[in-house]
């Protein structure tokens, strides 16, 4: 943090912002976003991040939160599970390089990995996409169990990941936002199916939009939530309903 | 290209698609996109790519093509200039790592570079964003002259690049699509101003949306156009109007 501007609070809006100007932009930007997105639950934080990342206020309504943790299956479950995994140094495994490049290196000690580049023999033999083959290959090595599995680009990678979950793999949390006109929306629907059926916590979106930038931004918010927990600014193990009630009680006290 | 499926034509829709399934998805996807986006000019190819990348048919209407080359200042000028630069092995310089990661390594011999990581002293001294400082630092070294300058994320990097252009730097082409609520739209407006004033060819968008994925996709289309020229499938040095007229004449012959 720059010492030239004491007005910037230490708790800043974006872990990637490290200069005075960048922090001011990030703060102003999130202030604008919060005018249009609720700020009650952990899921709301992810909604805010999606709006910020996509430059589109309406994107908040396209996110879905599925699966469960020990607290319950409320909308905050995938954020709690994801932040918990960050605090426990889980691997963060993205489908492609671009998504990995977007995941911040700050505020966590997780290993950032990418699937692409593995399983090229399988891709060659079967003709399946390189990303789908890479997911299957890493899954064979047990990489996805307990990991934060991020799919930002490739619908076929999301389908492959869903198959792995059906076959017993249990990621700590899934972030899946493939973009496009062919199978993208369906691949996220399939992630939500296995998320519901096997209780695997997942953050996805509906519709054709999405992408690696979005996936990275949502993953970064999991890291940010984990940082807030680590710093004692946030209690993680609350159901969304309880958190809202506590916020309201806090507001009433003021 | 997989040999297991001879039905896939060698001229495929996406340089990143190298397996049978990936090529089928890319082809199907672009077929869908072409139902909704014109296919007449080189700018139309970039419009198609934006729709494909953003998963949003309406995005085509948000692109702007400014600046000029020796053929003219028609909408194809920045694509011709960008493709020409690719054919001449220009550097492709992105603002951040994510945009660089999205630029394909196939179909060209350009060096892919990123600005971020340079100019950290300047950022520390001034408090300006790391990306803005990195652009100014690389510009001081002459990196942007004749390069394809890509700004996918940081409005302040786009502003810095515009200042460099005002001060005499001449990129071969600019692709600028920063996303967000603070200065993003204004930074692209500023790029268009210097693009118009100094004739620097630029592809930008209006509105708050954008991002590194989009910037990489549009840059990849410049590379794809260059590949088509190199393979003799496309004549580069035509004004958009002439190209449309030739297409129509070709259609009439059938």
Short mmCIF file of C-alpha atoms in Angstrom, two decimals:
data_model
loop_
_atom_site.label_atom_id
_atom_site.label_comp_id
_atom_site.label_asym_id
_atom_site.label_seq_id
_atom_site.Cartn_x
_atom_site.Cartn_y
_atom_site.Cartn_z
CA UNK A 1 0.00 0.00 0.00
CA UNK A 2 1.31 3.43 -0.95
CA UNK A 3 2.00 5.69 2.01
CA UNK A 4 1.32 8.81 -0.04
CA UNK A 5 -2.42 8.69 0.53
CA UNK A 6 -3.61 8.01 4.05
CA UNK A 7 -7.24 8.39 3.00
CA UNK A 8 -7.25 4.97 1.33
CA UNK A 9 -8.36 2.47 3.91
CA UNK A 10 -6.30 -0.60 4.43
CA UNK A 11 -9.20 -2.87 3.58
CA UNK A 12 -9.32 -2.34 -0.14
CA UNK A 13 -11.69 -3.59 -2.77
CA UNK A 14 -9.39 -5.56 -5.00
CA UNK A 15 -6.43 -7.70 -4.04
CA UNK A 16 -4.89 -6.90 -7.43
CA UNK A 17 -4.89 -3.17 -6.73
CA UNK A 18 -1.63 -2.20 -5.07
CA UNK A 19 -1.08 1.44 -6.04
CA UNK A 20 -3.01 4.48 -4.81
CA UNK A 21 -4.72 5.09 -8.15
CA UNK A 22 -5.62 1.45 -8.64
CA UNK A 23 -7.13 1.23 -5.17
CA UNK A 24 -9.14 4.41 -5.74
CA UNK A 25 -10.49 3.03 -9.02
CA UNK A 26 -11.33 -0.31 -7.41
CA UNK A 27 -13.07 1.38 -4.46
CA UNK A 28 -15.06 3.77 -6.67
CA UNK A 29 -16.00 0.92 -8.96
CA UNK A 30 -17.25 -1.30 -6.13
CA UNK A 31 -19.15 1.67 -4.63
CA UNK A 32 -20.99 2.03 -7.94
CA UNK A 33 -21.62 -1.71 -8.12
CA UNK A 34 -23.04 -1.75 -4.56
CA UNK A 35 -25.63 0.83 -5.54
CA UNK A 36 -27.17 -1.82 -7.75
CA UNK A 37 -26.36 -5.15 -6.10
CA UNK A 38 -27.40 -6.21 -2.57
CA UNK A 39 -24.64 -6.51 0.04
CA UNK A 40 -26.15 -8.94 2.53
CA UNK A 41 -24.88 -12.45 1.91
CA UNK A 42 -21.60 -13.95 0.73
CA UNK A 43 -23.39 -14.80 -2.52
CA UNK A 44 -24.07 -11.06 -2.88
CA UNK A 45 -20.33 -10.43 -2.80
CA UNK A 46 -19.94 -12.86 -5.69
CA UNK A 47 -22.84 -11.18 -7.50
CA UNK A 48 -21.09 -7.83 -7.04
CA UNK A 49 -17.89 -9.27 -8.39
CA UNK A 50 -19.67 -10.66 -11.46
CA UNK A 51 -21.19 -7.25 -12.19
CA UNK A 52 -17.80 -5.59 -11.73
CA UNK A 53 -16.06 -8.13 -13.93
CA UNK A 54 -18.66 -8.14 -16.71
CA UNK A 55 -19.33 -4.38 -16.67
CA UNK A 56 -23.03 -5.22 -16.60
CA UNK A 57 -25.40 -4.53 -13.72
CA UNK A 58 -27.89 -7.16 -14.82
CA UNK A 59 -25.37 -9.98 -14.72
CA UNK A 60 -26.07 -10.45 -10.98
CA UNK A 61 -29.33 -12.16 -11.90
CA UNK A 62 -27.61 -14.77 -14.04
CA UNK A 63 -25.60 -16.45 -11.26
CA UNK A 64 -26.61 -19.73 -9.61
CA UNK A 65 -25.37 -21.11 -6.30
CA UNK A 66 -25.81 -24.86 -5.81
CA UNK A 67 -24.59 -27.72 -3.61
CA UNK A 68 -24.07 -27.78 0.15
CA UNK A 69 -21.58 -27.75 3.01
CA UNK A 70 -21.96 -28.72 6.67
CA UNK A 71 -23.92 -25.52 7.37
CA UNK A 72 -26.54 -26.14 4.72
CA UNK A 73 -27.51 -25.74 1.09
CA UNK A 74 -28.26 -22.02 1.17
CA UNK A 75 -26.87 -19.67 -1.50
CA UNK A 76 -23.71 -19.01 0.53
CA UNK A 77 -22.69 -22.71 0.64
CA UNK A 78 -20.34 -22.60 -2.39
CA UNK A 79 -18.67 -19.41 -1.16
CA UNK A 80 -18.15 -20.83 2.33
CA UNK A 81 -16.81 -24.05 0.86
CA UNK A 82 -14.57 -22.24 -1.59
CA UNK A 83 -13.17 -19.86 1.03
CA UNK A 84 -12.62 -22.77 3.43
CA UNK A 85 -10.68 -24.57 0.70
CA UNK A 86 -8.54 -21.47 0.16
CA UNK A 87 -7.81 -21.32 3.90
CA UNK A 88 -6.82 -25.01 3.74
CA UNK A 89 -4.38 -24.43 0.84
CA UNK A 90 -6.41 -26.38 -1.71
CA UNK A 91 -5.14 -26.39 -5.29
CA UNK A 92 -6.92 -24.01 -7.66
CA UNK A 93 -7.17 -25.86 -10.98
CA UNK A 94 -8.32 -23.92 -14.05
CA UNK A 95 -9.17 -25.31 -17.47
CA UNK A 96 -7.00 -22.96 -19.54
CA UNK A 97 -4.05 -20.61 -19.16
CA UNK A 98 -6.11 -17.45 -19.44
CA UNK A 99 -8.26 -18.33 -16.40
CA UNK A 100 -5.14 -19.26 -14.42
CA UNK A 101 -3.54 -15.95 -15.38
CA UNK A 102 -6.59 -14.12 -14.02
CA UNK A 103 -6.46 -15.76 -10.58
CA UNK A 104 -4.58 -13.45 -8.22
CA UNK A 105 -1.33 -14.59 -6.67
CA UNK A 106 -2.03 -12.47 -3.59
CA UNK A 107 -3.90 -13.25 -0.37
CA UNK A 108 -3.54 -17.03 -0.43
CA UNK A 109 -1.08 -19.91 -0.42
CA UNK A 110 -2.91 -22.20 -2.81
CA UNK A 111 -1.14 -23.68 -5.79
CA UNK A 112 -2.55 -22.39 -9.06
CA UNK A 113 -2.60 -25.04 -11.74
CA UNK A 114 -4.08 -25.40 -15.20
CA UNK A 115 -5.46 -28.54 -16.80
CA UNK A 116 -4.62 -27.70 -20.43
CA UNK A 117 -1.40 -29.34 -21.54
CA UNK A 118 -2.20 -32.65 -19.86
CA UNK A 119 -3.89 -35.59 -21.55
CA UNK A 120 -2.71 -34.71 -25.04
CA UNK A 121 -2.38 -38.41 -25.91
CA UNK A 122 -6.01 -38.97 -24.93
CA UNK A 123 -7.10 -35.98 -27.03
CA UNK A 124 -5.17 -37.30 -30.00
CA UNK A 125 -6.56 -40.83 -29.68
CA UNK A 126 -10.19 -39.88 -29.15
CA UNK A 127 -10.51 -36.55 -30.97
CA UNK A 128 -12.09 -35.05 -27.83
CA UNK A 129 -11.12 -31.46 -26.97
CA UNK A 130 -7.73 -30.90 -25.36
CA UNK A 131 -9.35 -29.33 -22.30
CA UNK A 132 -11.79 -32.24 -21.76
CA UNK A 133 -8.94 -34.70 -22.09
CA UNK A 134 -6.83 -32.66 -19.69
CA UNK A 135 -9.59 -32.71 -17.04
CA UNK A 136 -9.95 -36.48 -17.34
CA UNK A 137 -6.18 -36.93 -17.13
CA UNK A 138 -5.80 -34.74 -14.02
CA UNK A 139 -8.81 -36.45 -12.43
CA UNK A 140 -7.12 -39.82 -12.94
CA UNK A 141 -4.23 -38.43 -10.87
CA UNK A 142 -6.63 -37.34 -8.11
CA UNK A 143 -6.00 -33.64 -8.66
CA UNK A 144 -9.65 -32.54 -8.47
CA UNK A 145 -10.48 -34.15 -5.12
CA UNK A 146 -10.58 -31.33 -2.57
CA UNK A 147 -9.52 -28.76 -5.16
CA UNK A 148 -11.22 -25.58 -6.34
CA UNK A 149 -12.13 -26.57 -9.90
CA UNK A 150 -12.43 -23.61 -12.26
CA UNK A 151 -13.80 -23.87 -15.80
CA UNK A 152 -13.85 -20.53 -17.57
CA UNK A 153 -13.72 -21.36 -21.22
CA UNK A 154 -14.40 -24.89 -22.39
CA UNK A 155 -17.90 -26.43 -22.19
CA UNK A 156 -16.38 -29.86 -22.85
CA UNK A 157 -14.12 -29.40 -19.80
CA UNK A 158 -17.22 -28.68 -17.69
CA UNK A 159 -18.93 -31.79 -19.07
CA UNK A 160 -15.81 -33.84 -18.30
CA UNK A 161 -15.66 -32.43 -14.76
CA UNK A 162 -19.34 -33.30 -14.24
CA UNK A 163 -18.62 -36.87 -15.35
CA UNK A 164 -15.75 -37.04 -12.86
CA UNK A 165 -18.06 -35.87 -10.07
CA UNK A 166 -20.62 -38.46 -11.09
CA UNK A 167 -17.87 -41.07 -10.86
CA UNK A 168 -16.98 -40.06 -7.30
CA UNK A 169 -14.60 -37.08 -7.51
CA UNK A 170 -15.36 -34.41 -4.93
CA UNK A 171 -13.94 -30.95 -5.60
CA UNK A 172 -14.15 -28.60 -2.61
CA UNK A 173 -15.94 -26.14 -4.86
CA UNK A 174 -16.60 -25.59 -8.56
CA UNK A 175 -16.63 -22.32 -10.49
CA UNK A 176 -17.93 -22.93 -14.01
CA UNK A 177 -18.69 -20.15 -16.49
CA UNK A 178 -17.93 -21.38 -20.04
CA UNK A 179 -19.08 -18.91 -22.69
CA UNK A 180 -20.61 -19.43 -26.09
CA UNK A 181 -23.27 -20.73 -28.41
CA UNK A 182 -22.47 -24.44 -28.47
CA UNK A 183 -22.96 -26.49 -25.29
CA UNK A 184 -21.82 -23.70 -22.93
CA UNK A 185 -25.17 -23.17 -21.23
CA UNK A 186 -25.84 -26.92 -21.27
CA UNK A 187 -22.46 -27.69 -19.71
CA UNK A 188 -23.25 -25.41 -16.76
CA UNK A 189 -26.71 -26.97 -16.43
CA UNK A 190 -24.97 -30.34 -16.19
CA UNK A 191 -22.63 -29.01 -13.47
CA UNK A 192 -25.68 -27.84 -11.52
CA UNK A 193 -27.26 -31.31 -11.89
CA UNK A 194 -24.30 -33.13 -10.33
CA UNK A 195 -23.87 -30.28 -7.83
CA UNK A 196 -27.45 -30.82 -6.64
CA UNK A 197 -27.26 -34.60 -6.78
CA UNK A 198 -23.93 -35.05 -4.98
CA UNK A 199 -23.93 -31.87 -2.90
CA UNK A 200 -20.80 -30.47 -4.54
CA UNK A 201 -20.78 -26.67 -4.00
CA UNK A 202 -20.80 -24.81 -7.31
CA UNK A 203 -21.06 -21.29 -8.68
CA UNK A 204 -22.30 -21.14 -12.27
CA UNK A 205 -24.31 -18.82 -14.50
CA UNK A 206 -27.23 -19.26 -16.86
CA UNK A 207 -27.28 -18.09 -20.46
CA UNK A 208 -24.63 -17.92 -23.13
CA UNK A 209 -22.32 -15.38 -21.54
CA UNK A 210 -19.39 -16.07 -19.20
CA UNK A 211 -15.72 -16.65 -19.86
CA UNK A 212 -12.32 -16.98 -18.26
CA UNK A 213 -12.26 -13.42 -16.95
CA UNK A 214 -15.50 -14.01 -15.09
CA UNK A 215 -14.31 -17.37 -13.74
CA UNK A 216 -11.10 -15.79 -12.49
CA UNK A 217 -12.98 -12.88 -10.90
CA UNK A 218 -15.36 -15.19 -9.02
CA UNK A 219 -12.43 -17.33 -7.86
CA UNK A 220 -10.66 -14.18 -6.69
CA UNK A 221 -13.72 -13.30 -4.61
CA UNK A 222 -13.44 -16.70 -2.86
CA UNK A 223 -9.84 -15.76 -2.09
CA UNK A 224 -10.94 -12.33 -0.90
CA UNK A 225 -13.57 -13.84 1.42
CA UNK A 226 -10.90 -16.20 2.79
CA UNK A 227 -8.60 -13.19 3.42
CA UNK A 228 -11.36 -11.43 5.34
CA UNK A 229 -11.88 -14.55 7.46
CA UNK A 230 -8.14 -14.85 8.09
CA UNK A 231 -7.97 -11.19 9.12
CA UNK A 232 -10.86 -11.66 11.55
CA UNK A 233 -13.16 -9.34 9.59
CA UNK A 234 -15.64 -12.02 8.68
CA UNK A 235 -17.21 -15.03 10.37
CA UNK A 236 -17.36 -17.82 7.80
CA UNK A 237 -19.60 -20.46 9.36
CA UNK A 238 -22.98 -18.76 9.13
CA UNK A 239 -25.97 -19.69 7.02
CA UNK A 240 -26.96 -16.88 4.64
CA UNK A 241 -30.19 -16.32 6.58
CA UNK A 242 -28.33 -15.94 9.88
CA UNK A 243 -25.84 -13.53 8.29
CA UNK A 244 -28.67 -11.37 6.93
CA UNK A 245 -30.38 -11.38 10.35
CA UNK A 246 -27.14 -10.36 12.08
CA UNK A 247 -26.58 -7.57 9.54
CA UNK A 248 -30.09 -6.28 10.18
CA UNK A 249 -29.59 -6.42 13.96
CA UNK A 250 -26.30 -4.54 13.50
CA UNK A 251 -28.01 -1.91 11.39
CA UNK A 252 -30.75 -1.51 14.03
CA UNK A 253 -28.12 -0.89 16.70
CA UNK A 254 -26.70 2.09 14.82
CA UNK B 1 -5.64 -31.91 -37.19
CA UNK B 2 -6.91 -35.36 -36.25
CA UNK B 3 -6.83 -37.87 -39.07
CA UNK B 4 -9.82 -39.75 -37.67
CA UNK B 5 -12.34 -37.42 -39.28
CA UNK B 6 -11.81 -36.47 -42.88
CA UNK B 7 -15.09 -34.58 -42.96
CA UNK B 8 -13.61 -31.64 -41.10
CA UNK B 9 -12.23 -29.21 -43.60
CA UNK B 10 -8.70 -28.03 -43.22
CA UNK B 11 -9.75 -24.44 -43.07
CA UNK B 12 -11.19 -24.43 -39.57
CA UNK B 13 -12.91 -21.73 -37.59
CA UNK B 14 -10.59 -21.33 -34.64
CA UNK B 15 -6.81 -21.53 -34.59
CA UNK B 16 -7.04 -22.79 -31.00
CA UNK B 17 -9.14 -25.78 -32.03
CA UNK B 18 -6.86 -28.68 -32.88
CA UNK B 19 -8.93 -31.79 -32.15
CA UNK B 20 -11.91 -33.10 -34.10
CA UNK B 21 -14.42 -32.23 -31.38
CA UNK B 22 -12.99 -28.77 -30.79
CA UNK B 23 -13.08 -28.00 -34.50
CA UNK B 24 -16.68 -29.20 -34.77
CA UNK B 25 -17.68 -27.00 -31.83
CA UNK B 26 -15.85 -24.01 -33.30
CA UNK B 27 -17.43 -24.54 -36.72
CA UNK B 28 -20.95 -24.99 -35.33
CA UNK B 29 -20.50 -21.98 -33.13
CA UNK B 30 -19.34 -19.73 -35.96
CA UNK B 31 -22.20 -21.02 -38.16
CA UNK B 32 -24.64 -19.87 -35.47
CA UNK B 33 -22.88 -16.53 -35.14
CA UNK B 34 -23.00 -15.97 -38.92
CA UNK B 35 -26.78 -16.31 -38.86
CA UNK B 36 -26.88 -13.08 -36.88
CA UNK B 37 -23.81 -11.10 -37.98
CA UNK B 38 -23.03 -9.96 -41.55
CA UNK B 39 -20.11 -11.64 -43.33
CA UNK B 40 -19.11 -9.04 -45.89
CA UNK B 41 -16.18 -6.99 -44.65
CA UNK B 42 -13.10 -7.74 -42.55
CA UNK B 43 -14.74 -5.68 -39.79
CA UNK B 44 -17.64 -8.16 -39.96
CA UNK B 45 -15.20 -10.96 -39.13
CA UNK B 46 -14.15 -9.03 -36.03
CA UNK B 47 -17.83 -8.41 -35.19
CA UNK B 48 -18.46 -12.15 -35.49
CA UNK B 49 -15.52 -12.87 -33.23
CA UNK B 50 -16.79 -10.41 -30.61
CA UNK B 51 -20.20 -12.09 -30.61
CA UNK B 52 -18.56 -15.51 -30.34
CA UNK B 53 -16.27 -14.40 -27.53
CA UNK B 54 -18.91 -12.54 -25.52
CA UNK B 55 -21.71 -15.08 -26.09
CA UNK B 56 -23.95 -12.17 -27.00
CA UNK B 57 -25.40 -11.52 -30.45
CA UNK B 58 -25.95 -7.81 -29.80
CA UNK B 59 -22.31 -7.16 -29.00
CA UNK B 60 -21.58 -6.70 -32.73
CA UNK B 61 -23.21 -3.28 -32.53
CA UNK B 62 -20.86 -2.09 -29.80
CA UNK B 63 -17.63 -2.25 -31.82
CA UNK B 64 -15.96 0.80 -33.36
CA UNK B 65 -13.32 0.84 -36.10
CA UNK B 66 -11.23 4.00 -36.35
CA UNK B 67 -8.01 5.29 -37.89
CA UNK B 68 -6.63 4.68 -41.36
CA UNK B 69 -4.05 2.87 -43.48
CA UNK B 70 -2.80 3.55 -47.03
CA UNK B 71 -6.05 2.16 -48.48
CA UNK B 72 -8.29 4.50 -46.53
CA UNK B 73 -10.19 5.12 -43.33
CA UNK B 74 -13.02 2.65 -43.94
CA UNK B 75 -14.10 0.19 -41.23
CA UNK B 76 -11.62 -2.44 -42.45
CA UNK B 77 -8.57 -0.20 -41.97
CA UNK B 78 -7.64 -1.42 -38.45
CA UNK B 79 -8.05 -5.07 -39.49
CA UNK B 80 -5.90 -4.60 -42.58
CA UNK B 81 -3.29 -2.75 -40.54
CA UNK B 82 -3.36 -5.35 -37.77
CA UNK B 83 -3.11 -8.29 -40.15
CA UNK B 84 -0.30 -6.56 -42.06
CA UNK B 85 1.57 -6.09 -38.77
CA UNK B 86 1.12 -9.79 -37.97
CA UNK B 87 2.54 -10.69 -41.39
CA UNK B 88 5.50 -8.40 -40.68
CA UNK B 89 6.22 -10.09 -37.31
CA UNK B 90 5.25 -7.09 -35.19
CA UNK B 91 5.29 -7.54 -31.42
CA UNK B 92 1.90 -8.09 -29.83
CA UNK B 93 2.01 -6.19 -26.52
CA UNK B 94 -0.85 -6.72 -24.04
CA UNK B 95 -1.49 -4.81 -20.82
CA UNK B 96 -1.85 -7.79 -18.49
CA UNK B 97 -0.97 -11.48 -18.32
CA UNK B 98 -4.53 -12.68 -18.88
CA UNK B 99 -4.82 -10.96 -22.25
CA UNK B 100 -1.41 -12.30 -23.29
CA UNK B 101 -2.49 -15.80 -22.26
CA UNK B 102 -5.54 -15.49 -24.51
CA UNK B 103 -3.57 -14.59 -27.63
CA UNK B 104 -2.98 -17.75 -29.63
CA UNK B 105 0.55 -19.00 -30.17
CA UNK B 106 -0.49 -20.53 -33.50
CA UNK B 107 -0.61 -19.06 -36.98
CA UNK B 108 1.98 -16.31 -36.52
CA UNK B 109 5.60 -15.56 -35.64
CA UNK B 110 5.01 -12.41 -33.61
CA UNK B 111 6.49 -12.08 -30.17
CA UNK B 112 3.79 -11.92 -27.50
CA UNK B 113 4.71 -9.57 -24.68
CA UNK B 114 2.95 -8.06 -21.71
CA UNK B 115 3.46 -4.61 -20.23
CA UNK B 116 2.63 -5.45 -16.59
CA UNK B 117 5.74 -6.05 -14.55
CA UNK B 118 7.61 -3.11 -16.09
CA UNK B 119 7.71 0.38 -14.62
CA UNK B 120 7.16 -0.73 -11.03
CA UNK B 121 9.44 2.05 -9.77
CA UNK B 122 7.34 4.64 -11.60
CA UNK B 123 4.14 3.17 -10.13
CA UNK B 124 5.63 3.27 -6.64
CA UNK B 125 6.85 6.85 -7.02
CA UNK B 126 3.70 8.28 -8.53
CA UNK B 127 0.95 6.05 -7.17
CA UNK B 128 -0.34 5.55 -10.72
CA UNK B 129 -1.60 2.07 -11.63
CA UNK B 130 0.99 -0.59 -12.35
CA UNK B 131 -0.40 -1.09 -15.87
CA UNK B 132 -0.32 2.62 -16.73
CA UNK B 133 3.27 2.85 -15.46
CA UNK B 134 4.18 -0.26 -17.43
CA UNK B 135 2.83 1.21 -20.68
CA UNK B 136 4.80 4.44 -20.16
CA UNK B 137 7.95 2.45 -19.35
CA UNK B 138 7.67 0.22 -22.45
CA UNK B 139 6.88 3.25 -24.58
CA UNK B 140 10.07 4.90 -23.35
CA UNK B 141 11.92 1.86 -24.73
CA UNK B 142 10.15 2.23 -28.11
CA UNK B 143 8.23 -1.02 -27.76
CA UNK B 144 4.87 0.33 -28.96
CA UNK B 145 6.09 1.82 -32.25
CA UNK B 146 4.94 -0.55 -34.98
CA UNK B 147 3.50 -2.99 -32.46
CA UNK B 148 -0.01 -4.34 -32.04
CA UNK B 149 -0.99 -2.68 -28.76
CA UNK B 150 -3.65 -4.61 -26.84
CA UNK B 151 -5.41 -3.25 -23.75
CA UNK B 152 -7.93 -5.69 -22.35
CA UNK B 153 -8.27 -4.79 -18.73
CA UNK B 154 -6.93 -1.48 -17.48
CA UNK B 155 -8.55 1.87 -18.42
CA UNK B 156 -5.47 3.67 -17.08
CA UNK B 157 -3.29 1.66 -19.48
CA UNK B 158 -5.50 2.79 -22.37
CA UNK B 159 -5.23 6.41 -21.22
CA UNK B 160 -1.45 6.03 -20.97
CA UNK B 161 -1.30 4.52 -24.46
CA UNK B 162 -3.39 7.40 -25.82
CA UNK B 163 -0.94 9.86 -24.23
CA UNK B 164 1.95 8.02 -25.88
CA UNK B 165 0.21 8.26 -29.26
CA UNK B 166 -0.37 11.97 -28.71
CA UNK B 167 3.35 12.29 -28.00
CA UNK B 168 4.28 10.63 -31.28
CA UNK B 169 4.21 6.87 -30.73
CA UNK B 170 2.66 5.00 -33.67
CA UNK B 171 1.43 1.47 -32.96
CA UNK B 172 0.60 -0.50 -36.10
CA UNK B 173 -2.83 -1.15 -34.62
CA UNK B 174 -4.59 -0.83 -31.28
CA UNK B 175 -7.12 -3.22 -29.73
CA UNK B 176 -8.61 -1.63 -26.62
CA UNK B 177 -11.51 -3.11 -24.67
CA UNK B 178 -11.11 -2.29 -20.96
CA UNK B 179 -14.17 -3.29 -18.92
CA UNK B 180 -15.87 -1.65 -15.97
CA UNK B 181 -17.64 1.21 -14.31
CA UNK B 182 -14.79 3.65 -13.73
CA UNK B 183 -13.10 5.29 -16.74
CA UNK B 184 -13.34 2.18 -18.96
CA UNK B 185 -15.73 3.66 -21.50
CA UNK B 186 -13.95 7.03 -21.29
CA UNK B 187 -10.55 5.42 -21.87
CA UNK B 188 -11.78 3.85 -25.11
CA UNK B 189 -13.32 7.15 -26.17
CA UNK B 190 -9.90 8.70 -25.64
CA UNK B 191 -8.27 5.99 -27.78
CA UNK B 192 -10.77 6.77 -30.54
CA UNK B 193 -9.93 10.47 -30.29
CA UNK B 194 -6.20 9.96 -30.86
CA UNK B 195 -6.98 7.25 -33.42
CA UNK B 196 -9.02 9.75 -35.43
CA UNK B 197 -6.58 12.61 -34.91
CA UNK B 198 -3.36 10.77 -35.74
CA UNK B 199 -4.79 8.08 -38.02
CA UNK B 200 -3.71 5.20 -35.78
CA UNK B 201 -5.90 2.18 -36.65
CA UNK B 202 -7.90 1.02 -33.62
CA UNK B 203 -10.59 -1.47 -32.68
CA UNK B 204 -12.54 -0.50 -29.57
CA UNK B 205 -16.03 -0.89 -28.14
CA UNK B 206 -18.55 1.45 -26.57
CA UNK B 207 -20.22 0.89 -23.21
CA UNK B 208 -19.02 -0.63 -19.98
CA UNK B 209 -18.45 -4.19 -21.15
CA UNK B 210 -15.25 -5.64 -22.60
CA UNK B 211 -12.30 -7.38 -20.97
CA UNK B 212 -9.16 -9.33 -21.62
CA UNK B 213 -10.97 -12.29 -23.18
CA UNK B 214 -12.54 -10.01 -25.76
CA UNK B 215 -9.24 -8.21 -26.44
CA UNK B 216 -7.49 -11.55 -26.97
CA UNK B 217 -10.28 -12.82 -29.24
CA UNK B 218 -10.16 -9.72 -31.46
CA UNK B 219 -6.37 -9.92 -31.64
CA UNK B 220 -6.68 -13.59 -32.59
CA UNK B 221 -8.96 -12.58 -35.45
CA UNK B 222 -6.24 -10.25 -36.76
CA UNK B 223 -3.91 -13.27 -36.65
CA UNK B 224 -6.53 -15.39 -38.40
CA UNK B 225 -6.98 -12.81 -41.16
CA UNK B 226 -3.20 -12.73 -41.59
CA UNK B 227 -3.17 -16.54 -41.88
CA UNK B 228 -5.82 -16.40 -44.59
CA UNK B 229 -3.75 -13.84 -46.47
CA UNK B 230 -0.59 -15.95 -46.09
CA UNK B 231 -2.47 -19.02 -47.37
CA UNK B 232 -3.72 -17.09 -50.42
CA UNK B 233 -7.36 -17.34 -49.31
CA UNK B 234 -7.81 -13.62 -48.84
CA UNK B 235 -6.70 -10.45 -50.59
CA UNK B 236 -5.76 -7.94 -47.91
CA UNK B 237 -5.42 -4.64 -49.78
CA UNK B 238 -9.04 -3.87 -50.56
CA UNK B 239 -11.25 -1.13 -49.20
CA UNK B 240 -14.31 -2.50 -47.40
CA UNK B 241 -16.58 -1.13 -50.14
CA UNK B 242 -14.60 -2.89 -52.88
CA UNK B 243 -14.64 -6.14 -50.93
CA UNK B 244 -18.41 -5.98 -50.54
CA UNK B 245 -18.82 -5.23 -54.26
CA UNK B 246 -16.57 -8.17 -55.20
CA UNK B 247 -18.52 -10.46 -52.87
CA UNK B 248 -21.77 -9.38 -54.49
CA UNK B 249 -20.35 -9.88 -57.98
CA UNK B 250 -19.16 -13.33 -56.89
CA UNK B 251 -22.61 -14.18 -55.56
CA UNK B 252 -24.21 -13.03 -58.80
CA UNK B 253 -21.96 -15.38 -60.79
CA UNK B 254 -23.18 -18.43 -58.90
#
